[in-house]
GROMACS .gro file of C-alpha atoms in nm:
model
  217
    1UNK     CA    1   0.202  -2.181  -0.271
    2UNK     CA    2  -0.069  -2.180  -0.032
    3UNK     CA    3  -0.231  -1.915   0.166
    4UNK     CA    4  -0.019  -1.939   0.461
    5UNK     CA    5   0.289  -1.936   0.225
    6UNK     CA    6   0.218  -1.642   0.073
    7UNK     CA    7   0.161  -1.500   0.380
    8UNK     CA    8   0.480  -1.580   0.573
    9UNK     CA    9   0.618  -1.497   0.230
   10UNK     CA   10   0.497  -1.128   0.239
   11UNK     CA   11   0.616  -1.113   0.640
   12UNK     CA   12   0.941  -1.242   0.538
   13UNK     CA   13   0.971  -0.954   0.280
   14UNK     CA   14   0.922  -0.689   0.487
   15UNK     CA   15   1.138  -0.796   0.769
   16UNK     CA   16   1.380  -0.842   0.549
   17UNK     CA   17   1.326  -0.509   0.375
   18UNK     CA   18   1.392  -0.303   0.765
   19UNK     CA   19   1.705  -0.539   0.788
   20UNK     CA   20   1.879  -0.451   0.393
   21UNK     CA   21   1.795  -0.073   0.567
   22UNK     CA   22   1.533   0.008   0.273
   23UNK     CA   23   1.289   0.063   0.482
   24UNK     CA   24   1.227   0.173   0.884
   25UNK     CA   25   1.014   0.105   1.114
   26UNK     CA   26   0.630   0.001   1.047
   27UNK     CA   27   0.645   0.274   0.772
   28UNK     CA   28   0.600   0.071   0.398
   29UNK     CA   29   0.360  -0.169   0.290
   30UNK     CA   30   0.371  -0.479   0.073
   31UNK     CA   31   0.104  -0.744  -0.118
   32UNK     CA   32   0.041  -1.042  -0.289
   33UNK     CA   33  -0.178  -1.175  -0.582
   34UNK     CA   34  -0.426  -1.471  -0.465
   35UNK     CA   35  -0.350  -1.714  -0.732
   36UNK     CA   36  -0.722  -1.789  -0.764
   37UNK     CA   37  -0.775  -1.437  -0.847
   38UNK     CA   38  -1.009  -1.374  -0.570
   39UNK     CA   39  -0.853  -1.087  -0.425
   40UNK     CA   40  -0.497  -1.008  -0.240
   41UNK     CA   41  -0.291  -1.051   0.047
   42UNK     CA   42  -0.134  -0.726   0.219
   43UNK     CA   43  -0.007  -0.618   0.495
   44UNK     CA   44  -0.150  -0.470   0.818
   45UNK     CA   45  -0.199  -0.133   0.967
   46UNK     CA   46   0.072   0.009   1.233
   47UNK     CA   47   0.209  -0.309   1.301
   48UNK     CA   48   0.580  -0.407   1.380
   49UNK     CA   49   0.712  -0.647   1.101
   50UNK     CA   50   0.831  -0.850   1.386
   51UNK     CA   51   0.543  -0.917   1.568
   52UNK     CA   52   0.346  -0.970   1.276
   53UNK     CA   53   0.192  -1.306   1.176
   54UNK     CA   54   0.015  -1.475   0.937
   55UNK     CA   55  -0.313  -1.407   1.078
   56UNK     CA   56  -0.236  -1.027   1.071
   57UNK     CA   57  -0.268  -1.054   0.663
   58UNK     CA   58  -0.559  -0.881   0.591
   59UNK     CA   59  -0.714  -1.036   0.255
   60UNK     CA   60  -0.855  -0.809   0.032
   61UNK     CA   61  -1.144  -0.841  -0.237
   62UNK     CA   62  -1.109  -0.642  -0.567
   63UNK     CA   63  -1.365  -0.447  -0.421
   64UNK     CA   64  -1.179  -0.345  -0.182
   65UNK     CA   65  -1.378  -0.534   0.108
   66UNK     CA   66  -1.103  -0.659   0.364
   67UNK     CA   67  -1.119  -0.957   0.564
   68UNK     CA   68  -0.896  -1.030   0.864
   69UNK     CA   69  -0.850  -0.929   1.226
   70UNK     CA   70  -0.668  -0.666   1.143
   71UNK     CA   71  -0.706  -0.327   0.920
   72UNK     CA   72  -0.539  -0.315   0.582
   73UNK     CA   73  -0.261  -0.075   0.560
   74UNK     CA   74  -0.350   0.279   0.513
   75UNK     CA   75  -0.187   0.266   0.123
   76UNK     CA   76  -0.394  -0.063   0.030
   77UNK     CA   77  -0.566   0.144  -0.237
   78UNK     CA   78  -0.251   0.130  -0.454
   79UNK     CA   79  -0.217  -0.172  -0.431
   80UNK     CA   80  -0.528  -0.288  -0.512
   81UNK     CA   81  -0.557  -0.048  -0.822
   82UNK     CA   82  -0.175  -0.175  -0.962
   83UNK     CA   83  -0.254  -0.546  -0.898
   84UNK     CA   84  -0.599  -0.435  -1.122
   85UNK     CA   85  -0.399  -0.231  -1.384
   86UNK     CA   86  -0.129  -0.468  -1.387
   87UNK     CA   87  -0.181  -0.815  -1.469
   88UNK     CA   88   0.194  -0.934  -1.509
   89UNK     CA   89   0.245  -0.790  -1.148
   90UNK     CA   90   0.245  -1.121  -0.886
   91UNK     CA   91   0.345  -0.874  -0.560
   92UNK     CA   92   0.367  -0.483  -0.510
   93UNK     CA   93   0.635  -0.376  -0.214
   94UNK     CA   94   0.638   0.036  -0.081
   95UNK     CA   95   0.887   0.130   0.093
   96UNK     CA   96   1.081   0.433   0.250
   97UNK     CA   97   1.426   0.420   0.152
   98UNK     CA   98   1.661   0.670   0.232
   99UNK     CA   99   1.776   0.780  -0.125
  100UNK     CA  100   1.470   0.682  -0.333
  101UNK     CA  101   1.270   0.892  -0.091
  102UNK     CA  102   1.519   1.202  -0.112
  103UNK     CA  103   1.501   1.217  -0.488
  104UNK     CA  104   1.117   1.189  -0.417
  105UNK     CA  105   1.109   1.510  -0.192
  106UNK     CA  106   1.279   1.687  -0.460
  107UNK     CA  107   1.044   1.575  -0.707
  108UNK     CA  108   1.292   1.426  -0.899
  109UNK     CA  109   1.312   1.052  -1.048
  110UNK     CA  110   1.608   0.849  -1.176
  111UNK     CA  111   1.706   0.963  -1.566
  112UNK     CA  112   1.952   0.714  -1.786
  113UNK     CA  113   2.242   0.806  -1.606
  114UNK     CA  114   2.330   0.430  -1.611
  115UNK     CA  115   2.253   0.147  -1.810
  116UNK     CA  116   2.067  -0.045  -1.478
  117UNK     CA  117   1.810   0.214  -1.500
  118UNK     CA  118   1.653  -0.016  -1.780
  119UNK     CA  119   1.598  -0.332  -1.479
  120UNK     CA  120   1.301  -0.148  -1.376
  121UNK     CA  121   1.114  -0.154  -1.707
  122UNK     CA  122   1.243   0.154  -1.929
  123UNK     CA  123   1.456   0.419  -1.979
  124UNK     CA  124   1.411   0.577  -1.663
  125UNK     CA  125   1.228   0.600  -1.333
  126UNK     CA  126   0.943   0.814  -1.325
  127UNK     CA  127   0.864   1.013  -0.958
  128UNK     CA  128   0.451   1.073  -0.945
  129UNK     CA  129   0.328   1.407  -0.825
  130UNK     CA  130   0.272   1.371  -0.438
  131UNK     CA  131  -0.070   1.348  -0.295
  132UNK     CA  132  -0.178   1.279   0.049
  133UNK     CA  133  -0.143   0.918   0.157
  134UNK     CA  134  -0.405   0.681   0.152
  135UNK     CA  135  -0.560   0.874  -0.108
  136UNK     CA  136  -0.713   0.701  -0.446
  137UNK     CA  137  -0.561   1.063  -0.583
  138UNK     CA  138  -0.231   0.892  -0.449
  139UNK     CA  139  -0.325   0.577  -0.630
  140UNK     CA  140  -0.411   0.685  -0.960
  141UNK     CA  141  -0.076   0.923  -0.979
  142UNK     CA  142   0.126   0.564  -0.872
  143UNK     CA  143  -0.067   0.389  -1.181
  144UNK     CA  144   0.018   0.625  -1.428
  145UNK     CA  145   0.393   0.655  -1.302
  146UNK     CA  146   0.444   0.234  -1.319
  147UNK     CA  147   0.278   0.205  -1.720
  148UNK     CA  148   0.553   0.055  -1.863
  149UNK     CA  149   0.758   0.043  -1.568
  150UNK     CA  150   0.808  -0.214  -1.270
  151UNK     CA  151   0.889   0.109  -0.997
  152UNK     CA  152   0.852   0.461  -0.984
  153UNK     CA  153   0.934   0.729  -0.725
  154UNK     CA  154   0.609   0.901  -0.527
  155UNK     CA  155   0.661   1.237  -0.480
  156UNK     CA  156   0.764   1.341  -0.143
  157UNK     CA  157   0.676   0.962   0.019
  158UNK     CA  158   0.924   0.656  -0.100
  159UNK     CA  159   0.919   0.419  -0.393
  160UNK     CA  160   0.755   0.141  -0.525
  161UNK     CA  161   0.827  -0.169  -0.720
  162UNK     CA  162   0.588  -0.441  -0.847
  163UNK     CA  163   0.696  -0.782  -0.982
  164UNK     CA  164   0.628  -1.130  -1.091
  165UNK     CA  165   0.634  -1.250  -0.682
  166UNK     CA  166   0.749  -1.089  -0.352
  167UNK     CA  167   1.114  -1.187  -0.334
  168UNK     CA  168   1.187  -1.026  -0.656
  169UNK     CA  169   0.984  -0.717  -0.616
  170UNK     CA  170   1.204  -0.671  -0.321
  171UNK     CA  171   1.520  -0.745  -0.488
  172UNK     CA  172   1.409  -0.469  -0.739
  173UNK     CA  173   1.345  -0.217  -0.430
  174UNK     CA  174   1.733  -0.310  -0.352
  175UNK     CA  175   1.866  -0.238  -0.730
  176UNK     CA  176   1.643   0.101  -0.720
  177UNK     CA  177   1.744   0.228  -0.396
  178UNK     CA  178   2.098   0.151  -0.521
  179UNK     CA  179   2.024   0.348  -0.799
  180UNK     CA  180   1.896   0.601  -0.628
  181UNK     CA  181   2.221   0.614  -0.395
  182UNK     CA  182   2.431   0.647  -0.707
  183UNK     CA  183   2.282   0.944  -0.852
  184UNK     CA  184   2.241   1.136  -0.571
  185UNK     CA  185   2.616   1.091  -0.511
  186UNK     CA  186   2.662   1.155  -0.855
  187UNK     CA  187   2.443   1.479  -0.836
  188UNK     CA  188   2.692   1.650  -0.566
  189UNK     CA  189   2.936   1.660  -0.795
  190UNK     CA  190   2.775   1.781  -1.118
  191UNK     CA  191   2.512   1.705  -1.370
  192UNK     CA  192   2.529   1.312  -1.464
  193UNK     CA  193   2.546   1.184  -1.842
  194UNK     CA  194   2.269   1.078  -1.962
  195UNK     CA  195   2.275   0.737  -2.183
  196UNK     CA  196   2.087   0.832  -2.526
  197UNK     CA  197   1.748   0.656  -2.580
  198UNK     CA  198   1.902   0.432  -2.838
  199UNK     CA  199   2.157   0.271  -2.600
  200UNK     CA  200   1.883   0.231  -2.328
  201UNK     CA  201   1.682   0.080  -2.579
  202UNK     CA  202   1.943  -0.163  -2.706
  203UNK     CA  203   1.981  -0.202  -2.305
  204UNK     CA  204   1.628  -0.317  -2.229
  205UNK     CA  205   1.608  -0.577  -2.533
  206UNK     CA  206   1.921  -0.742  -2.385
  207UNK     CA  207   1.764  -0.738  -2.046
  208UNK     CA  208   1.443  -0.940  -2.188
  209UNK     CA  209   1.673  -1.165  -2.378
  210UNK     CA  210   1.863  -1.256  -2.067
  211UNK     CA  211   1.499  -1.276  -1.850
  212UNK     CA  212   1.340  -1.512  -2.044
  213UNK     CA  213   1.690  -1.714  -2.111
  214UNK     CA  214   1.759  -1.649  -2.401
  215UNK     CA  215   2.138  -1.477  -2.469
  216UNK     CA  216   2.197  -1.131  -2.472
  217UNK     CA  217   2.394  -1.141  -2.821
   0.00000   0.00000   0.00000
């Protein structure tokens, strides 16, 4: 894809993340991986999704050093750091959702209460300690929660998911929000069975069976 793709490929994601109702407002944040490995795309600063365009994508060095019209989002430090700590990650997406960010403020993140737990990476879904936005504290907490994960919860703040490319980082932030939805429900009633390690493990080989096409059995 070219520049401009990508681009109107990251806009695209984040409109269509305020319309699924993961995310509200001009709150969230999403990037891209230059294929040349010069840098990454992300979004703008206090900008409506629907006014953005392409020329509001700030481009970012792996220094850090934007260029653009615009400023980078305030969170671009996370992004920059988990595009450098993760190589197999194409796009990053942050976003608010309603349920992933309530099991946040409680400090809590998503155990093996069910088996799609395992589509983000492992046997469960770590929440980071909180720190203030923006911060590279921030940053290094979301690093450390995504090792061997594609999301994780940020304490008191939202979620994030990384993946090969945009669209399916966002259909992750779909699955984990949906997640999310399920145990809280499941929490009002009582404490949710857990799946032992062994099944989740079983789990997660069939899921990289099936994602590199290969069958499950």
């Amino acid at each position: 894809m070219s520049d401009l793709e990508l681009k109107q490929a990251l806009i695209a994601a984040c409109r269509r993340m305020n319309d699924l109702g993961i995310n509200q407002g001009t709150s969230g944040n999403a990037s891209i991986r230059l294929p040349d490995g010069s840098g990454l795309l992300v979004t703008p600063s206090s900008l409506p999704y629907e006014a953005m365009t392409p020329e509001d994508i700030v481009t970012l060095d792996w220094e850090g050093k934007p260029t653009g019209s615009r400023r980078p989002s305030s969170e671009w430090r996370f992004h920059l750091d988990i595009l450098k700590a993760r190589p197999d990650a194409g796009a990053v997406l942050h976003t608010h959702s309603m349920f992933a960010t309530t099991l946040a403020c409680l400090g809590r993140g998503i155990p093996a209460f069910h088996y799609m737990v395992a589509v983000a990476g492992g046997a469960d879904i770590r929440c980071s300690p909180y720190a203030t936005f923006g911060t590279q504290e921030l940053s290094a907490h979301a690093v450390k929660a995504l090792e061997g994960r594609k999301a994780c919860l940020l304490g008191n703040h939202g979620m994030i998911c990384l993946e090969e490319d945009i669209g399916k980082a966002l259909a992750l932030a779909v699955e984990v929000e949906t997640l999310a939805a399920q145990y809280w429900r499941a929490l009002q009633i009582g404490e949710p069975i857990l799946l032992p390690a062994d099944e989740m493990a079983r789990v997660l080989e069939r899921f990289n069976r099936m994602r590199y096409g290969q069958s499950p059995d």
